[in-house]
CSV table of C-alpha atoms in Angstrom, one decimal:
chain,number,residue,atom,x,y,z
A,1,MET,CA,-0.1,0.5,0.3
A,2,THR,CA,1.3,3.7,-0.7
A,3,GLN,CA,1.8,5.9,1.9
A,4,ALA,CA,-0.9,8.2,0.7
A,5,GLY,CA,-3.3,4.9,0.7
A,6,GLU,CA,-2.1,4.3,4.1
A,7,GLU,CA,-2.9,7.6,5.3
A,8,GLN,CA,-6.4,7.7,3.9
A,9,ARG,CA,-7.1,4.3,5.6
A,10,VAL,CA,-5.8,5.5,9.1
A,11,ARG,CA,-8.3,8.9,8.7
A,12,GLY,CA,-11.0,6.7,7.5
A,13,ARG,CA,-10.2,4.3,11.0
A,14,ARG,CA,-10.3,8.1,12.9
A,15,ALA,CA,-13.5,9.2,11.2
A,16,ASP,CA,-15.2,5.7,12.1
A,17,ALA,CA,-14.0,6.5,15.7
A,18,ARG,CA,-15.1,10.0,15.9
A,19,ARG,CA,-18.8,8.7,14.7
A,20,ASN,CA,-18.7,5.6,17.2
A,21,ALA,CA,-18.2,7.9,19.7
A,22,GLU,CA,-20.9,10.5,19.0
A,23,LEU,CA,-23.4,7.4,18.6
A,24,ILE,CA,-22.6,6.6,21.7
A,25,ILE,CA,-22.6,9.7,23.6
A,26,ASP,CA,-25.9,10.6,21.9
A,27,ALA,CA,-27.6,7.1,23.0
A,28,ALA,CA,-26.2,8.0,26.3
A,29,TRP,CA,-27.7,11.2,26.4
A,30,ASP,CA,-31.7,9.6,25.6
A,31,ILE,CA,-30.6,6.6,27.9
A,32,LEU,CA,-29.4,8.4,31.2
A,33,GLY,CA,-32.3,10.8,30.4
A,34,ARG,CA,-34.6,8.2,31.0
A,35,ASP,CA,-32.7,5.7,33.5
A,36,PRO,CA,-30.1,7.5,35.3
A,37,ALA,CA,-28.8,4.2,37.1
A,38,ALA,CA,-28.4,2.9,33.2
A,39,SER,CA,-26.0,0.5,32.6
A,40,MET,CA,-22.7,0.3,30.6
A,41,GLY,CA,-24.4,-2.7,28.4
A,42,ASP,CA,-27.9,-0.8,28.2
A,43,ILE,CA,-25.8,2.2,26.4
A,44,ALA,CA,-23.8,0.1,24.2
A,45,GLN,CA,-26.8,-1.7,23.3
A,46,GLY,CA,-28.9,1.6,22.4
A,47,ALA,CA,-25.7,2.6,20.6
A,48,GLY,CA,-25.5,-0.3,18.6
A,49,VAL,CA,-22.2,-0.9,19.4
A,50,GLY,CA,-20.5,-3.8,21.1
A,51,ARG,CA,-19.2,-3.5,24.8
A,52,VAL,CA,-15.4,-3.5,23.7
A,53,THR,CA,-16.1,-0.6,21.3
A,54,LEU,CA,-17.9,1.2,23.9
A,55,TYR,CA,-15.0,0.7,26.4
A,56,SER,CA,-12.5,1.5,23.9
A,57,HIS,CA,-14.0,5.0,24.0
A,58,PHE,CA,-15.1,5.5,27.5
A,59,GLY,CA,-13.2,3.3,29.8
A,60,SER,CA,-15.5,3.5,32.2
A,61,ARG,CA,-19.1,4.9,33.6
A,62,PRO,CA,-17.8,7.7,35.2
A,63,GLU,CA,-15.7,8.9,31.8
A,64,LEU,CA,-18.8,8.6,29.8
A,65,VAL,CA,-21.4,10.3,32.0
A,66,GLU,CA,-18.8,13.2,31.8
A,67,ALA,CA,-18.7,13.2,28.3
A,68,VAL,CA,-22.2,13.3,27.9
A,69,PHE,CA,-22.8,16.0,31.0
A,70,SER,CA,-20.2,18.1,29.3
A,71,ARG,CA,-22.2,18.0,25.9
A,72,ALA,CA,-25.1,18.7,27.7
A,73,MET,CA,-23.4,22.2,29.4
A,74,SER,CA,-22.2,23.0,25.7
A,75,ASP,CA,-25.7,22.8,24.3
A,76,ALA,CA,-26.8,24.7,27.4
A,77,ASP,CA,-24.4,27.5,26.4
A,78,ALA,CA,-25.7,27.6,23.0
A,79,SER,CA,-29.3,28.0,24.2
A,80,LEU,CA,-28.4,30.4,26.8
A,81,GLY,CA,-26.5,32.5,24.1
A,82,THR,CA,-29.9,32.9,22.3
A,83,VAL,CA,-31.6,35.0,25.7
A,84,ASP,CA,-31.4,38.4,25.1
A,85,LEU,CA,-29.7,40.1,28.4
A,86,GLY,CA,-29.7,43.5,27.3
A,87,GLY,CA,-32.0,46.4,29.1
A,88,ASP,CA,-33.0,46.0,32.7
A,89,PRO,CA,-31.0,43.7,34.2
A,90,ARG,CA,-34.0,42.8,36.8
A,91,ALA,CA,-36.2,41.7,33.4
A,92,ALA,CA,-32.9,40.1,32.2
A,93,LEU,CA,-32.6,38.2,34.9
A,94,ALA,CA,-36.1,36.6,34.7
A,95,ARG,CA,-35.6,36.0,30.9
A,96,LEU,CA,-32.3,33.8,32.0
A,97,ILE,CA,-34.2,32.5,34.7
A,98,ASP,CA,-36.7,30.8,32.4
A,99,SER,CA,-34.2,29.9,30.0
A,100,SER,CA,-32.2,28.0,32.4
A,101,TRP,CA,-34.9,26.3,34.5
A,102,ARG,CA,-35.9,24.8,31.2
A,103,ILE,CA,-32.6,23.6,30.5
A,104,VAL,CA,-32.2,22.3,34.0
A,105,ASP,CA,-35.7,20.5,34.2
A,106,ARG,CA,-35.3,18.9,30.7
A,107,SER,CA,-32.0,17.4,31.9
A,108,ARG,CA,-32.9,16.8,35.6
A,109,ALA,CA,-32.1,12.6,34.9
A,110,LEU,CA,-28.9,13.3,33.4
A,111,LEU,CA,-27.9,15.9,36.5
A,112,ARG,CA,-28.9,12.8,39.0
A,113,ALA,CA,-26.4,10.6,36.4
A,114,ALA,CA,-23.5,13.0,37.0
A,115,GLN,CA,-24.2,13.4,40.6
A,116,GLY,CA,-23.5,9.5,40.9
A,117,GLU,CA,-20.3,9.4,39.1
A,118,LEU,CA,-18.7,13.2,39.2
A,119,SER,CA,-17.7,15.5,42.0
A,120,PRO,CA,-19.8,18.2,43.2
A,121,GLU,CA,-16.7,20.4,42.4
A,122,ARG,CA,-16.2,18.7,38.8
A,123,ILE,CA,-20.2,19.2,38.2
A,124,ARG,CA,-19.9,22.8,39.0
A,125,ASP,CA,-16.3,23.0,36.8
A,126,LEU,CA,-18.9,21.7,34.0
A,127,HIS,CA,-21.4,24.3,34.2
A,128,GLU,CA,-18.3,27.0,34.3
A,129,THR,CA,-19.0,28.0,30.5
A,130,PRO,CA,-22.9,29.0,30.8
A,131,MET,CA,-22.4,30.6,34.1
A,132,ARG,CA,-20.1,33.2,32.8
A,133,ARG,CA,-23.3,34.4,31.0
A,134,ILE,CA,-24.6,34.8,34.3
A,135,HIS,CA,-21.6,36.2,35.9
A,136,ALA,CA,-21.5,39.1,33.3
A,137,LEU,CA,-25.1,39.6,33.7
A,138,ILE,CA,-25.0,40.2,37.8
A,139,GLU,CA,-21.9,42.4,37.3
A,140,ARG,CA,-23.7,44.6,34.9
A,141,GLY,CA,-26.7,44.7,37.1
A,142,GLN,CA,-24.5,45.5,40.3
A,143,ALA,CA,-22.6,48.4,38.4
A,144,GLU,CA,-26.2,50.1,37.5
A,145,GLY,CA,-27.6,49.5,41.6
A,146,ALA,CA,-30.1,46.9,39.8
A,147,PHE,CA,-28.6,44.1,41.8
A,148,ARG,CA,-27.1,44.1,45.5
A,149,ALA,CA,-23.2,45.0,45.5
A,150,ASP,CA,-22.6,44.5,49.2
A,151,VAL,CA,-21.9,40.5,48.4
A,152,PRO,CA,-18.9,39.5,45.6
A,153,ALA,CA,-20.9,38.8,42.3
A,154,ALA,CA,-19.3,35.3,42.4
A,155,TRP,CA,-21.8,34.8,45.5
A,156,LEU,CA,-24.9,35.6,43.3
A,157,VAL,CA,-23.8,33.2,40.9
A,158,ALA,CA,-23.2,30.3,43.1
A,159,THR,CA,-26.9,31.4,44.6
A,160,PHE,CA,-28.2,31.4,41.1
A,161,TYR,CA,-26.5,28.2,40.7
A,162,GLY,CA,-28.0,26.5,44.0
A,163,VAL,CA,-31.2,27.6,43.7
A,164,LEU,CA,-32.2,25.8,40.5
A,165,HIS,CA,-30.1,23.0,41.3
A,166,THR,CA,-32.0,22.5,44.7
A,167,ALA,CA,-35.5,22.9,42.7
A,168,ALA,CA,-34.7,20.1,40.5
A,169,ASP,CA,-33.6,17.8,44.0
A,170,GLU,CA,-37.1,19.1,45.6
A,171,ILE,CA,-39.2,18.3,42.2
A,172,THR,CA,-37.3,14.7,42.3
A,173,ALA,CA,-38.0,14.3,45.9
A,174,ALA,CA,-41.8,15.6,45.4
A,175,ARG,CA,-41.5,18.2,47.5
A,176,LEU,CA,-41.9,20.8,44.7
A,177,ALA,CA,-44.5,20.9,42.3
A,178,GLU,CA,-43.0,21.0,38.8
A,179,ASN,CA,-45.3,23.7,37.7
A,180,GLU,CA,-44.6,25.6,41.0
A,181,ALA,CA,-40.7,25.7,40.7
A,182,PRO,CA,-40.2,28.8,37.7
A,183,HIS,CA,-42.5,31.2,40.1
A,184,ALA,CA,-40.2,29.9,43.3
A,185,ILE,CA,-37.1,30.3,41.7
A,186,ALA,CA,-38.1,33.6,40.1
A,187,GLY,CA,-39.2,35.0,43.0
A,188,THR,CA,-36.0,33.4,45.4
A,189,LEU,CA,-33.7,34.8,43.0
A,190,LEU,CA,-35.2,38.2,42.5
A,191,ALA,CA,-35.7,38.6,46.3
A,192,ALA,CA,-31.6,37.7,46.8
A,193,PHE,CA,-30.7,39.9,44.4
A,194,THR,CA,-32.3,43.2,45.3
A,195,PRO,CA,-30.1,45.7,47.1
A,196,PRO,CA,-30.8,45.7,50.9
A,197,GLY,CA,-34.0,48.4,51.5
A,198,ARG,CA,-35.1,48.2,47.9
A,199,PRO,CA,-38.4,46.9,47.2
A,200,VAL,CA,-38.6,43.2,45.7
A,201,PRO,CA,-39.7,43.5,42.0
A,202,GLU,CA,-43.1,41.5,41.9
A,203,VAL,CA,-42.7,38.0,39.5
A,204,ALA,CA,-44.9,38.3,36.7
A,205,GLU,CA,-46.5,34.9,35.3
A,206,SER,CA,-44.8,35.6,32.0
A,207,ASP,CA,-41.5,36.0,34.2
A,208,ALA,CA,-41.7,33.0,35.7
A,209,GLY,CA,-42.2,30.6,32.7
């Protein structure tokens, strides 16, 4: 075989490997989204590949779950990128809460899978890219006097993150109704972000999903 032919064969193998990896991630996302405890065998079957192929790409379940969750966070960032964060920071916050909650709500089962395999620190790290948008909005709101500036922006970002994920946990534990979550989240965060001594904006139905 010529050198050019060998290079083409190697490129073909690499393309096949990438396709297989993408098929596995797609299948894992779907399967873990329905059953956070699904096994590697379940995922291999759903992807239409053998266990040997699965493990050649992802050496362990935590490695696969991390790859799927990382993809989910990239998609979440792209979705949040379509949200209008201009104008009144409080109105922008309400729009961001609505979009962020929809993302968290859709991926609650996937989050449970991640919580079973990854450390809280790693899960938070994987949220870093989409959370940058929230951080930028909070800093703008603080600069304009719409959000409290007596605590660091990073603390308000952590509060945003914590409230959304606590809502997901409360729904899973049947302590919060799914249709009540958007109003609870928006009301809690607007109250937490309002400067001391200022009236807390009311949460309109349109602001609460």
